[in-house]
mmCIF file of N, CA, C and O in Angstrom:
data_model
loop_
_atom_site.group_PDB
_atom_site.id
_atom_site.type_symbol
_atom_site.label_atom_id
_atom_site.label_comp_id
_atom_site.label_asym_id
_atom_site.label_seq_id
_atom_site.Cartn_x
_atom_site.Cartn_y
_atom_site.Cartn_z
ATOM 1 N N UNK A 1 0.834 -1.189 0.000
ATOM 2 C CA UNK A 1 0.000 0.000 0.000
ATOM 3 C C UNK A 1 0.876 1.249 0.000
ATOM 4 O O UNK A 1 0.558 2.203 -0.710
ATOM 5 N N UNK A 2 1.938 1.216 0.753
ATOM 6 C CA UNK A 2 2.846 2.358 0.834
ATOM 7 C C UNK A 2 3.505 2.626 -0.516
ATOM 8 O O UNK A 2 3.675 3.765 -0.911
ATOM 9 N N UNK A 3 3.840 1.542 -1.236
ATOM 10 C CA UNK A 3 4.441 1.683 -2.564
ATOM 11 C C UNK A 3 3.425 2.265 -3.550
ATOM 12 O O UNK A 3 3.786 3.063 -4.401
ATOM 13 N N UNK A 4 2.195 1.851 -3.463
ATOM 14 C CA UNK A 4 1.154 2.338 -4.362
ATOM 15 C C UNK A 4 0.995 3.846 -4.185
ATOM 16 O O UNK A 4 0.910 4.593 -5.165
ATOM 17 N N UNK A 5 0.955 4.319 -2.952
ATOM 18 C CA UNK A 5 0.837 5.755 -2.700
ATOM 19 C C UNK A 5 2.053 6.510 -3.220
ATOM 20 O O UNK A 5 1.936 7.618 -3.774
ATOM 21 N N UNK A 6 3.227 5.896 -3.066
ATOM 22 C CA UNK A 6 4.450 6.529 -3.532
ATOM 23 C C UNK A 6 4.460 6.632 -5.060
ATOM 24 O O UNK A 6 4.793 7.667 -5.631
ATOM 25 N N UNK A 7 4.039 5.575 -5.749
ATOM 26 C CA UNK A 7 3.985 5.568 -7.208
ATOM 27 C C UNK A 7 2.930 6.573 -7.683
ATOM 28 O O UNK A 7 3.169 7.337 -8.630
ATOM 29 N N UNK A 8 1.775 6.593 -7.021
ATOM 30 C CA UNK A 8 0.736 7.561 -7.388
ATOM 31 C C UNK A 8 1.230 8.997 -7.185
ATOM 32 O O UNK A 8 0.982 9.877 -8.004
ATOM 33 N N UNK A 9 1.928 9.227 -6.101
ATOM 34 C CA UNK A 9 2.485 10.557 -5.826
ATOM 35 C C UNK A 9 3.488 10.964 -6.887
ATOM 36 O O UNK A 9 3.498 12.115 -7.350
ATOM 37 N N UNK A 10 4.342 10.018 -7.298
ATOM 38 C CA UNK A 10 5.309 10.306 -8.354
ATOM 39 C C UNK A 10 4.620 10.592 -9.684
ATOM 40 O O UNK A 10 5.010 11.501 -10.424
ATOM 41 N N UNK A 11 3.589 9.819 -9.989
ATOM 42 C CA UNK A 11 2.842 10.038 -11.243
ATOM 43 C C UNK A 11 2.206 11.423 -11.228
ATOM 44 O O UNK A 11 2.262 12.155 -12.221
ATOM 45 N N UNK A 12 1.600 11.804 -10.108
ATOM 46 C CA UNK A 12 0.982 13.129 -9.994
ATOM 47 C C UNK A 12 2.048 14.210 -10.127
ATOM 48 O O UNK A 12 1.866 15.210 -10.841
ATOM 49 N N UNK A 13 3.188 14.008 -9.462
ATOM 50 C CA UNK A 13 4.276 14.989 -9.507
ATOM 51 C C UNK A 13 4.819 15.150 -10.927
ATOM 52 O O UNK A 13 5.004 16.270 -11.406
ATOM 53 N N UNK A 14 5.034 14.043 -11.624
ATOM 54 C CA UNK A 14 5.530 14.091 -13.004
ATOM 55 C C UNK A 14 4.487 14.746 -13.907
ATOM 56 O O UNK A 14 4.816 15.578 -14.760
ATOM 57 N N UNK A 15 3.215 14.390 -13.711
ATOM 58 C CA UNK A 15 2.147 14.971 -14.527
ATOM 59 C C UNK A 15 2.071 16.482 -14.320
ATOM 60 O O UNK A 15 1.967 17.245 -15.285
ATOM 61 N N UNK A 16 2.136 16.929 -13.085
ATOM 62 C CA UNK A 16 2.105 18.369 -12.790
ATOM 63 C C UNK A 16 3.327 19.050 -13.405
ATOM 64 O O UNK A 16 3.218 20.138 -13.986
ATOM 65 N N UNK A 17 4.488 18.402 -13.328
ATOM 66 C CA UNK A 17 5.700 18.961 -13.927
ATOM 67 C C UNK A 17 5.565 19.110 -15.431
ATOM 68 O O UNK A 17 5.938 20.151 -16.005
ATOM 69 N N UNK A 18 5.005 18.102 -16.085
ATOM 70 C CA UNK A 18 4.813 18.164 -17.539
ATOM 71 C C UNK A 18 3.815 19.264 -17.894
ATOM 72 O O UNK A 18 4.034 20.040 -18.836
ATOM 73 N N UNK A 19 2.742 19.363 -17.128
ATOM 74 C CA UNK A 19 1.742 20.415 -17.381
ATOM 75 C C UNK A 19 2.357 21.796 -17.205
ATOM 76 O O UNK A 19 2.131 22.697 -18.034
ATOM 77 N N UNK A 20 3.146 21.983 -16.166
ATOM 78 C CA UNK A 20 3.796 23.279 -15.946
ATOM 79 C C UNK A 20 4.774 23.605 -17.075
ATOM 80 O O UNK A 20 4.856 24.751 -17.527
ATOM 81 N N UNK A 21 5.515 22.588 -17.535
ATOM 82 C CA UNK A 21 6.461 22.798 -18.630
ATOM 83 C C UNK A 21 5.719 23.172 -19.913
ATOM 84 O O UNK A 21 6.121 24.094 -20.635
ATOM 85 N N UNK A 22 4.617 22.503 -20.207
ATOM 86 C CA UNK A 22 3.823 22.822 -21.398
ATOM 87 C C UNK A 22 3.249 24.229 -21.282
ATOM 88 O O UNK A 22 3.248 24.995 -22.254
ATOM 89 N N UNK A 23 2.792 24.596 -20.103
ATOM 90 C CA UNK A 23 2.275 25.943 -19.877
ATOM 91 C C UNK A 23 3.371 26.984 -20.095
ATOM 92 O O UNK A 23 3.138 28.021 -20.733
ATOM 93 N N UNK A 24 4.569 26.695 -19.597
ATOM 94 C CA UNK A 24 5.712 27.601 -19.796
ATOM 95 C C UNK A 24 6.000 27.764 -21.290
ATOM 96 O O UNK A 24 6.189 28.887 -21.774
ATOM 97 N N UNK A 25 6.035 26.658 -22.032
ATOM 98 C CA UNK A 25 6.293 26.724 -23.473
ATOM 99 C C UNK A 25 5.208 27.531 -24.187
ATOM 100 O O UNK A 25 5.496 28.332 -25.074
ATOM 101 N N UNK A 26 3.968 27.301 -23.811
ATOM 102 C CA UNK A 26 2.855 28.027 -24.418
ATOM 103 C C UNK A 26 2.997 29.532 -24.174
ATOM 104 O O UNK A 26 2.852 30.341 -25.098
ATOM 105 N N UNK A 27 3.274 29.915 -22.936
ATOM 106 C CA UNK A 27 3.424 31.337 -22.617
ATOM 107 C C UNK A 27 4.626 31.942 -23.343
ATOM 108 O O UNK A 27 4.574 33.087 -23.818
ATOM 109 N N UNK A 28 5.698 31.173 -23.448
ATOM 110 C CA UNK A 28 6.891 31.640 -24.158
ATOM 111 C C UNK A 28 6.570 31.867 -25.636
ATOM 112 O O UNK A 28 6.938 32.895 -26.213
ATOM 113 N N UNK A 29 5.870 30.937 -26.260
ATOM 114 C CA UNK A 29 5.486 31.088 -27.663
ATOM 115 C C UNK A 29 4.518 32.249 -27.848
ATOM 116 O O UNK A 29 4.608 32.997 -28.827
ATOM 117 N N UNK A 30 3.592 32.413 -26.937
ATOM 118 C CA UNK A 30 2.654 33.532 -27.010
ATOM 119 C C UNK A 30 3.404 34.859 -26.940
ATOM 120 O O UNK A 30 3.119 35.790 -27.696
ATOM 121 N N UNK A 31 4.389 34.931 -26.047
ATOM 122 C CA UNK A 31 5.189 36.148 -25.908
ATOM 123 C C UNK A 31 5.984 36.414 -27.193
ATOM 124 O O UNK A 31 6.063 37.557 -27.648
ATOM 125 N N UNK A 32 6.561 35.381 -27.775
ATOM 126 C CA UNK A 32 7.302 35.521 -29.036
ATOM 127 C C UNK A 32 6.372 36.024 -30.143
ATOM 128 O O UNK A 32 6.737 36.890 -30.925
ATOM 129 N N UNK A 33 5.185 35.466 -30.201
ATOM 130 C CA UNK A 33 4.197 35.893 -31.201
ATOM 131 C C UNK A 33 3.842 37.366 -31.006
ATOM 132 O O UNK A 33 3.743 38.127 -31.973
ATOM 133 N N UNK A 34 3.668 37.758 -29.769
ATOM 134 C CA UNK A 34 3.344 39.145 -29.454
ATOM 135 C C UNK A 34 4.472 40.079 -29.904
ATOM 136 O O UNK A 34 4.223 41.117 -30.534
ATOM 137 N N UNK A 35 5.723 39.705 -29.603
ATOM 138 C CA UNK A 35 6.862 40.528 -30.006
ATOM 139 C C UNK A 35 6.973 40.612 -31.523
ATOM 140 O O UNK A 35 7.247 41.683 -32.076
ATOM 141 N N UNK A 36 6.756 39.504 -32.205
ATOM 142 C CA UNK A 36 6.812 39.506 -33.665
ATOM 143 C C UNK A 36 5.708 40.375 -34.265
ATOM 144 O O UNK A 36 5.938 41.103 -35.234
ATOM 145 N N UNK A 37 4.520 40.314 -33.692
ATOM 146 C CA UNK A 37 3.429 41.146 -34.216
ATOM 147 C C UNK A 37 3.730 42.626 -33.998
ATOM 148 O O UNK A 37 3.430 43.451 -34.860
ATOM 149 N N UNK A 38 4.354 42.959 -32.883
ATOM 150 C CA UNK A 38 4.743 44.350 -32.638
ATOM 151 C C UNK A 38 5.800 44.791 -33.654
ATOM 152 O O UNK A 38 5.729 45.897 -34.190
ATOM 153 N N UNK A 39 6.767 43.915 -33.905
ATOM 154 C CA UNK A 39 7.820 44.230 -34.866
ATOM 155 C C UNK A 39 7.231 44.409 -36.270
ATOM 156 O O UNK A 39 7.593 45.341 -36.985
ATOM 157 N N UNK A 40 6.315 43.539 -36.649
ATOM 158 C CA UNK A 40 5.670 43.659 -37.950
ATOM 159 C C UNK A 40 4.885 44.963 -38.055
ATOM 160 O O UNK A 40 4.896 45.626 -39.102
ATOM 161 N N UNK A 41 4.211 45.345 -36.988
ATOM 162 C CA UNK A 41 3.457 46.597 -36.991
ATOM 163 C C UNK A 41 4.394 47.792 -37.136
ATOM 164 O O UNK A 41 4.109 48.731 -37.884
ATOM 165 N N UNK A 42 5.534 47.750 -36.435
ATOM 166 C CA UNK A 42 6.502 48.840 -36.559
ATOM 167 C C UNK A 42 7.047 48.930 -37.979
ATOM 168 O O UNK A 42 7.201 50.031 -38.527
ATOM 169 N N UNK A 43 7.326 47.783 -38.589
ATOM 170 C CA UNK A 43 7.824 47.780 -39.963
ATOM 171 C C UNK A 43 6.763 48.321 -40.917
ATOM 172 O O UNK A 43 7.082 49.090 -41.833
ATOM 173 N N UNK A 44 5.524 47.932 -40.705
ATOM 174 C CA UNK A 44 4.436 48.423 -41.545
ATOM 175 C C UNK A 44 4.301 49.937 -41.402
ATOM 176 O O UNK A 44 4.155 50.655 -42.395
ATOM 177 N N UNK A 45 4.353 50.431 -40.172
ATOM 178 C CA UNK A 45 4.266 51.873 -39.936
ATOM 179 C C UNK A 45 5.415 52.613 -40.611
ATOM 180 O O UNK A 45 5.217 53.677 -41.207
ATOM 181 N N UNK A 46 6.620 52.043 -40.523
ATOM 182 C CA UNK A 46 7.791 52.654 -41.133
ATOM 183 C C UNK A 46 7.657 52.685 -42.656
ATOM 184 O O UNK A 46 7.978 53.684 -43.296
ATOM 185 N N UNK A 47 7.163 51.598 -43.235
ATOM 186 C CA UNK A 47 6.971 51.568 -44.684
ATOM 187 C C UNK A 47 5.947 52.606 -45.113
ATOM 188 O O UNK A 47 6.147 53.314 -46.112
ATOM 189 N N UNK A 48 4.849 52.719 -44.384
ATOM 190 C CA UNK A 48 3.824 53.700 -44.726
ATOM 191 C C UNK A 48 4.357 55.124 -44.591
ATOM 192 O O UNK A 48 4.089 55.983 -45.432
ATOM 193 N N UNK A 49 5.129 55.370 -43.533
ATOM 194 C CA UNK A 49 5.703 56.696 -43.323
ATOM 195 C C UNK A 49 6.692 57.039 -44.438
ATOM 196 O O UNK A 49 6.693 58.154 -44.965
ATOM 197 N N UNK A 50 7.519 56.065 -44.816
ATOM 198 C CA UNK A 50 8.491 56.299 -45.885
ATOM 199 C C UNK A 50 7.787 56.523 -47.215
ATOM 200 O O UNK A 50 8.155 57.416 -47.978
ATOM 201 N N UNK A 51 6.772 55.717 -47.496
ATOM 202 C CA UNK A 51 6.006 55.903 -48.730
ATOM 203 C C UNK A 51 5.403 57.303 -48.777
ATOM 204 O O UNK A 51 5.504 58.002 -49.788
ATOM 205 N N UNK A 52 4.789 57.704 -47.676
ATOM 206 C CA UNK A 52 4.163 59.025 -47.631
ATOM 207 C C UNK A 52 5.212 60.122 -47.809
ATOM 208 O O UNK A 52 4.980 61.102 -48.527
ATOM 209 N N UNK A 53 6.361 59.940 -47.185
ATOM 210 C CA UNK A 53 7.422 60.932 -47.277
ATOM 211 C C UNK A 53 7.925 61.067 -48.712
ATOM 212 O O UNK A 53 8.112 62.183 -49.214
ATOM 213 N N UNK A 54 8.125 59.932 -49.377
ATOM 214 C CA UNK A 54 8.595 59.971 -50.762
ATOM 215 C C UNK A 54 7.492 60.505 -51.672
ATOM 216 O O UNK A 54 7.737 61.331 -52.550
ATOM 217 N N UNK A 55 6.276 60.070 -51.449
ATOM 218 C CA UNK A 55 5.166 60.521 -52.308
ATOM 219 C C UNK A 55 4.903 62.009 -52.140
ATOM 220 O O UNK A 55 4.704 62.726 -53.123
ATOM 221 N N UNK A 56 4.906 62.476 -50.915
ATOM 222 C CA UNK A 56 4.580 63.883 -50.672
ATOM 223 C C UNK A 56 5.735 64.822 -50.995
ATOM 224 O O UNK A 56 5.528 66.019 -51.111
ATOM 225 N N UNK A 57 6.936 64.280 -51.112
ATOM 226 C CA UNK A 57 8.086 65.134 -51.432
ATOM 227 C C UNK A 57 8.521 64.965 -52.872
ATOM 228 O O UNK A 57 8.039 65.666 -53.774
ATOM 229 N N UNK A 58 9.442 64.040 -53.118
ATOM 230 C CA UNK A 58 10.030 63.890 -54.449
ATOM 231 C C UNK A 58 9.027 63.570 -55.558
ATOM 232 O O UNK A 58 9.136 64.116 -56.658
ATOM 233 N N UNK A 59 8.047 62.736 -55.312
ATOM 234 C CA UNK A 59 7.100 62.371 -56.367
ATOM 235 C C UNK A 59 6.249 63.577 -56.760
ATOM 236 O O UNK A 59 6.003 63.812 -57.958
ATOM 237 N N UNK A 60 5.836 64.356 -55.783
ATOM 238 C CA UNK A 60 5.065 65.567 -56.085
ATOM 239 C C UNK A 60 5.910 66.557 -56.892
ATOM 240 O O UNK A 60 5.422 67.176 -57.835
ATOM 241 N N UNK A 61 7.171 66.698 -56.515
ATOM 242 C CA UNK A 61 8.062 67.603 -57.237
ATOM 243 C C UNK A 61 8.289 67.126 -58.665
ATOM 244 O O UNK A 61 8.314 67.934 -59.599
ATOM 245 N N UNK A 62 8.441 65.815 -58.833
ATOM 246 C CA UNK A 62 8.584 65.281 -60.191
ATOM 247 C C UNK A 62 7.349 65.571 -61.032
ATOM 248 O O UNK A 62 7.452 65.939 -62.205
ATOM 249 N N UNK A 63 6.192 65.398 -60.454
ATOM 250 C CA UNK A 63 4.953 65.716 -61.162
ATOM 251 C C UNK A 63 4.907 67.172 -61.573
ATOM 252 O O UNK A 63 4.520 67.506 -62.710
ATOM 253 N N UNK A 64 5.319 68.042 -60.665
ATOM 254 C CA UNK A 64 5.368 69.471 -60.961
ATOM 255 C C UNK A 64 6.338 69.742 -62.105
ATOM 256 O O UNK A 64 6.020 70.502 -63.046
ATOM 257 N N UNK A 65 7.507 69.129 -62.062
ATOM 258 C CA UNK A 65 8.504 69.338 -63.118
ATOM 259 C C UNK A 65 8.003 68.851 -64.471
ATOM 260 O O UNK A 65 8.226 69.501 -65.497
ATOM 261 N N UNK A 66 7.342 67.708 -64.475
ATOM 262 C CA UNK A 66 6.811 67.179 -65.732
ATOM 263 C C UNK A 66 5.812 68.161 -66.334
ATOM 264 O O UNK A 66 5.856 68.458 -67.538
ATOM 265 N N UNK A 67 4.925 68.690 -65.498
ATOM 266 C CA UNK A 67 3.955 69.669 -66.000
ATOM 267 C C UNK A 67 4.648 70.936 -66.500
ATOM 268 O O UNK A 67 4.276 71.493 -67.545
ATOM 269 N N UNK A 68 5.643 71.395 -65.761
ATOM 270 C CA UNK A 68 6.372 72.603 -66.169
ATOM 271 C C UNK A 68 7.093 72.394 -67.499
ATOM 272 O O UNK A 68 7.099 73.269 -68.352
ATOM 273 N N UNK A 69 7.722 71.231 -67.671
ATOM 274 C CA UNK A 69 8.436 70.949 -68.915
ATOM 275 C C UNK A 69 7.451 70.849 -70.073
ATOM 276 O O UNK A 69 7.739 71.297 -71.186
ATOM 277 N N UNK A 70 6.273 70.276 -69.811
ATOM 278 C CA UNK A 70 5.262 70.159 -70.864
ATOM 279 C C UNK A 70 4.693 71.529 -71.268
ATOM 280 O O UNK A 70 4.430 71.777 -72.439
ATOM 281 N N UNK A 71 4.508 72.410 -70.297
ATOM 282 C CA UNK A 71 3.856 73.694 -70.551
ATOM 283 C C UNK A 71 4.856 74.773 -70.975
ATOM 284 O O UNK A 71 4.613 75.522 -71.909
ATOM 285 N N UNK A 72 5.977 74.855 -70.283
ATOM 286 C CA UNK A 72 6.939 75.935 -70.508
ATOM 287 C C UNK A 72 8.274 75.387 -71.002
ATOM 288 O O UNK A 72 8.583 74.217 -70.818
ATOM 289 N N UNK A 73 9.023 76.309 -71.516
ATOM 290 C CA UNK A 73 10.411 75.994 -71.847
ATOM 291 C C UNK A 73 11.191 76.134 -70.534
ATOM 292 O O UNK A 73 11.249 77.207 -69.947
ATOM 293 N N UNK A 74 11.776 75.037 -70.045
ATOM 294 C CA UNK A 74 12.491 75.082 -68.773
ATOM 295 C C UNK A 74 13.984 75.041 -69.055
ATOM 296 O O UNK A 74 14.469 74.231 -69.848
ATOM 297 N N UNK A 75 14.691 75.938 -68.404
ATOM 298 C CA UNK A 75 16.138 76.002 -68.517
ATOM 299 C C UNK A 75 16.742 74.675 -68.063
ATOM 300 O O UNK A 75 16.362 74.128 -67.033
ATOM 301 N N UNK A 76 17.704 74.170 -68.819
ATOM 302 C CA UNK A 76 18.308 72.870 -68.491
ATOM 303 C C UNK A 76 19.000 72.914 -67.128
ATOM 304 O O UNK A 76 18.905 71.958 -66.352
ATOM 305 N N UNK A 77 19.660 73.998 -66.811
ATOM 306 C CA UNK A 77 20.346 74.124 -65.523
ATOM 307 C C UNK A 77 19.337 74.109 -64.376
ATOM 308 O O UNK A 77 19.546 73.446 -63.361
ATOM 309 N N UNK A 78 18.238 74.811 -64.552
ATOM 310 C CA UNK A 78 17.180 74.839 -63.536
ATOM 311 C C UNK A 78 16.581 73.441 -63.338
ATOM 312 O O UNK A 78 16.351 72.997 -62.210
ATOM 313 N N UNK A 79 16.355 72.755 -64.445
ATOM 314 C CA UNK A 79 15.818 71.405 -64.388
ATOM 315 C C UNK A 79 16.778 70.466 -63.662
ATOM 316 O O UNK A 79 16.367 69.656 -62.820
ATOM 317 N N UNK A 80 18.068 70.584 -63.967
ATOM 318 C CA UNK A 80 19.074 69.750 -63.292
ATOM 319 C C UNK A 80 19.104 70.017 -61.786
ATOM 320 O O UNK A 80 19.239 69.095 -60.986
ATOM 321 N N UNK A 81 18.960 71.281 -61.393
ATOM 322 C CA UNK A 81 18.940 71.609 -59.964
ATOM 323 C C UNK A 81 17.744 70.964 -59.266
ATOM 324 O O UNK A 81 17.875 70.412 -58.175
ATOM 325 N N UNK A 82 16.583 71.047 -59.914
ATOM 326 C CA UNK A 82 15.388 70.399 -59.356
ATOM 327 C C UNK A 82 15.602 68.893 -59.231
ATOM 328 O O UNK A 82 15.296 68.283 -58.206
ATOM 329 N N UNK A 83 16.135 68.282 -60.284
ATOM 330 C CA UNK A 83 16.348 66.831 -60.273
ATOM 331 C C UNK A 83 17.366 66.421 -59.217
ATOM 332 O O UNK A 83 17.199 65.396 -58.555
ATOM 333 N N UNK A 84 18.403 67.214 -59.053
ATOM 334 C CA UNK A 84 19.382 66.921 -57.993
ATOM 335 C C UNK A 84 18.733 67.011 -56.608
ATOM 336 O O UNK A 84 19.009 66.208 -55.725
ATOM 337 N N UNK A 85 17.869 68.008 -56.437
ATOM 338 C CA UNK A 85 17.160 68.144 -55.159
ATOM 339 C C UNK A 85 16.266 66.948 -54.891
ATOM 340 O O UNK A 85 16.212 66.421 -53.764
ATOM 341 N N UNK A 86 15.561 66.495 -55.911
ATOM 342 C CA UNK A 86 14.708 65.309 -55.760
ATOM 343 C C UNK A 86 15.549 64.097 -55.411
ATOM 344 O O UNK A 86 15.214 63.310 -54.521
ATOM 345 N N UNK A 87 16.655 63.953 -56.108
ATOM 346 C CA UNK A 87 17.572 62.835 -55.849
ATOM 347 C C UNK A 87 18.056 62.854 -54.399
ATOM 348 O O UNK A 87 18.049 61.826 -53.714
ATOM 349 N N UNK A 88 18.441 64.023 -53.924
ATOM 350 C CA UNK A 88 18.907 64.149 -52.541
ATOM 351 C C UNK A 88 17.788 63.806 -51.550
ATOM 352 O O UNK A 88 18.030 63.139 -50.541
ATOM 353 N N UNK A 89 16.574 64.260 -51.827
ATOM 354 C CA UNK A 89 15.448 63.943 -50.944
ATOM 355 C C UNK A 89 15.202 62.446 -50.864
ATOM 356 O O UNK A 89 14.936 61.897 -49.786
ATOM 357 N N UNK A 90 15.274 61.775 -52.005
ATOM 358 C CA UNK A 90 15.080 60.321 -52.011
ATOM 359 C C UNK A 90 16.195 59.643 -51.234
ATOM 360 O O UNK A 90 15.941 58.722 -50.443
ATOM 361 N N UNK A 91 17.439 60.088 -51.418
ATOM 362 C CA UNK A 91 18.561 59.511 -50.673
ATOM 363 C C UNK A 91 18.382 59.683 -49.164
ATOM 364 O O UNK A 91 18.653 58.763 -48.389
ATOM 365 N N UNK A 92 17.914 60.850 -48.764
ATOM 366 C CA UNK A 92 17.690 61.110 -47.330
ATOM 367 C C UNK A 92 16.614 60.170 -46.798
ATOM 368 O O UNK A 92 16.770 59.576 -45.722
ATOM 369 N N UNK A 93 15.516 60.010 -47.537
ATOM 370 C CA UNK A 93 14.444 59.117 -47.095
ATOM 371 C C UNK A 93 14.928 57.671 -46.992
ATOM 372 O O UNK A 93 14.615 56.971 -46.029
ATOM 373 N N UNK A 94 15.704 57.236 -47.971
ATOM 374 C CA UNK A 94 16.229 55.862 -47.944
ATOM 375 C C UNK A 94 17.210 55.693 -46.785
ATOM 376 O O UNK A 94 17.189 54.686 -46.079
ATOM 377 N N UNK A 95 18.048 56.686 -46.547
ATOM 378 C CA UNK A 95 19.002 56.618 -45.441
ATOM 379 C C UNK A 95 18.266 56.568 -44.103
ATOM 380 O O UNK A 95 18.628 55.805 -43.215
ATOM 381 N N UNK A 96 17.223 57.380 -43.963
ATOM 382 C CA UNK A 96 16.420 57.351 -42.735
ATOM 383 C C UNK A 96 15.774 55.985 -42.544
ATOM 384 O O UNK A 96 15.699 55.470 -41.430
ATOM 385 N N UNK A 97 15.318 55.393 -43.633
ATOM 386 C CA UNK A 97 14.730 54.060 -43.575
ATOM 387 C C UNK A 97 15.770 53.049 -43.120
ATOM 388 O O UNK A 97 15.511 52.217 -42.251
ATOM 389 N N UNK A 98 16.971 53.125 -43.674
ATOM 390 C CA UNK A 98 18.043 52.207 -43.283
ATOM 391 C C UNK A 98 18.443 52.397 -41.831
ATOM 392 O O UNK A 98 18.682 51.434 -41.109
ATOM 393 N N UNK A 99 18.518 53.652 -41.377
ATOM 394 C CA UNK A 99 18.879 53.908 -39.980
ATOM 395 C C UNK A 99 17.813 53.380 -39.033
ATOM 396 O O UNK A 99 18.126 52.770 -38.017
ATOM 397 N N UNK A 100 16.554 53.599 -39.363
ATOM 398 C CA UNK A 100 15.463 53.107 -38.520
ATOM 399 C C UNK A 100 15.473 51.589 -38.470
ATOM 400 O O UNK A 100 15.271 50.984 -37.426
ATOM 401 N N UNK A 101 15.732 50.960 -39.603
ATOM 402 C CA UNK A 101 15.749 49.504 -39.676
ATOM 403 C C UNK A 101 16.923 48.934 -38.882
ATOM 404 O O UNK A 101 16.765 47.969 -38.142
ATOM 405 N N UNK A 102 18.102 49.550 -38.992
ATOM 406 C CA UNK A 102 19.262 49.027 -38.264
ATOM 407 C C UNK A 102 19.146 49.260 -36.766
ATOM 408 O O UNK A 102 19.609 48.466 -35.971
ATOM 409 N N UNK A 103 18.491 50.334 -36.343
ATOM 410 C CA UNK A 103 18.313 50.575 -34.902
ATOM 411 C C UNK A 103 17.341 49.570 -34.291
ATOM 412 O O UNK A 103 17.501 49.181 -33.146
ATOM 413 N N UNK A 104 16.339 49.156 -35.065
ATOM 414 C CA UNK A 104 15.367 48.198 -34.548
ATOM 415 C C UNK A 104 15.981 46.823 -34.346
ATOM 416 O O UNK A 104 15.562 46.074 -33.497
ATOM 417 N N UNK A 105 17.007 46.471 -35.134
ATOM 418 C CA UNK A 105 17.574 45.136 -35.059
ATOM 419 C C UNK A 105 18.678 45.009 -34.023
ATOM 420 O O UNK A 105 19.319 43.999 -33.920
ATOM 421 N N UNK A 106 18.909 46.041 -33.253
ATOM 422 C CA UNK A 106 19.968 45.965 -32.221
ATOM 423 C C UNK A 106 19.431 45.334 -30.977
ATOM 424 O O UNK A 106 18.373 45.313 -30.605
#
C-alpha cells in the first residue's frame, strides 16, 4: 500500500511537472508571437511613413517638373537643380529608412 501511494504521488508529480512545462512553453510562444506582431506593426508603420514621405516630397516635385516641362520651356540648368534636389530627398528618405531599420535590429 505504501508503494502504491508513492507511485501515485510520483505520477501526480511528473504529470504536474509536464503540465507546468507545457504551460511555460505556451506562454513563451505567445510572448514571441506578441513581439513579432509588434515588430511587424513597426515595420508596416515605417513603410507607410516612408512611402508618404517619398510621395509627398520627391514624387510631387517630379509631377510638378513634368507639368512645367510640358507647358513651358524650362532652362536645363534649372531642371538639373530640381532633379538633384529630388535625388537628394530620395537619398535622405532611404538613409532614414536604413537607420530606422538598423536601430530596430539591435
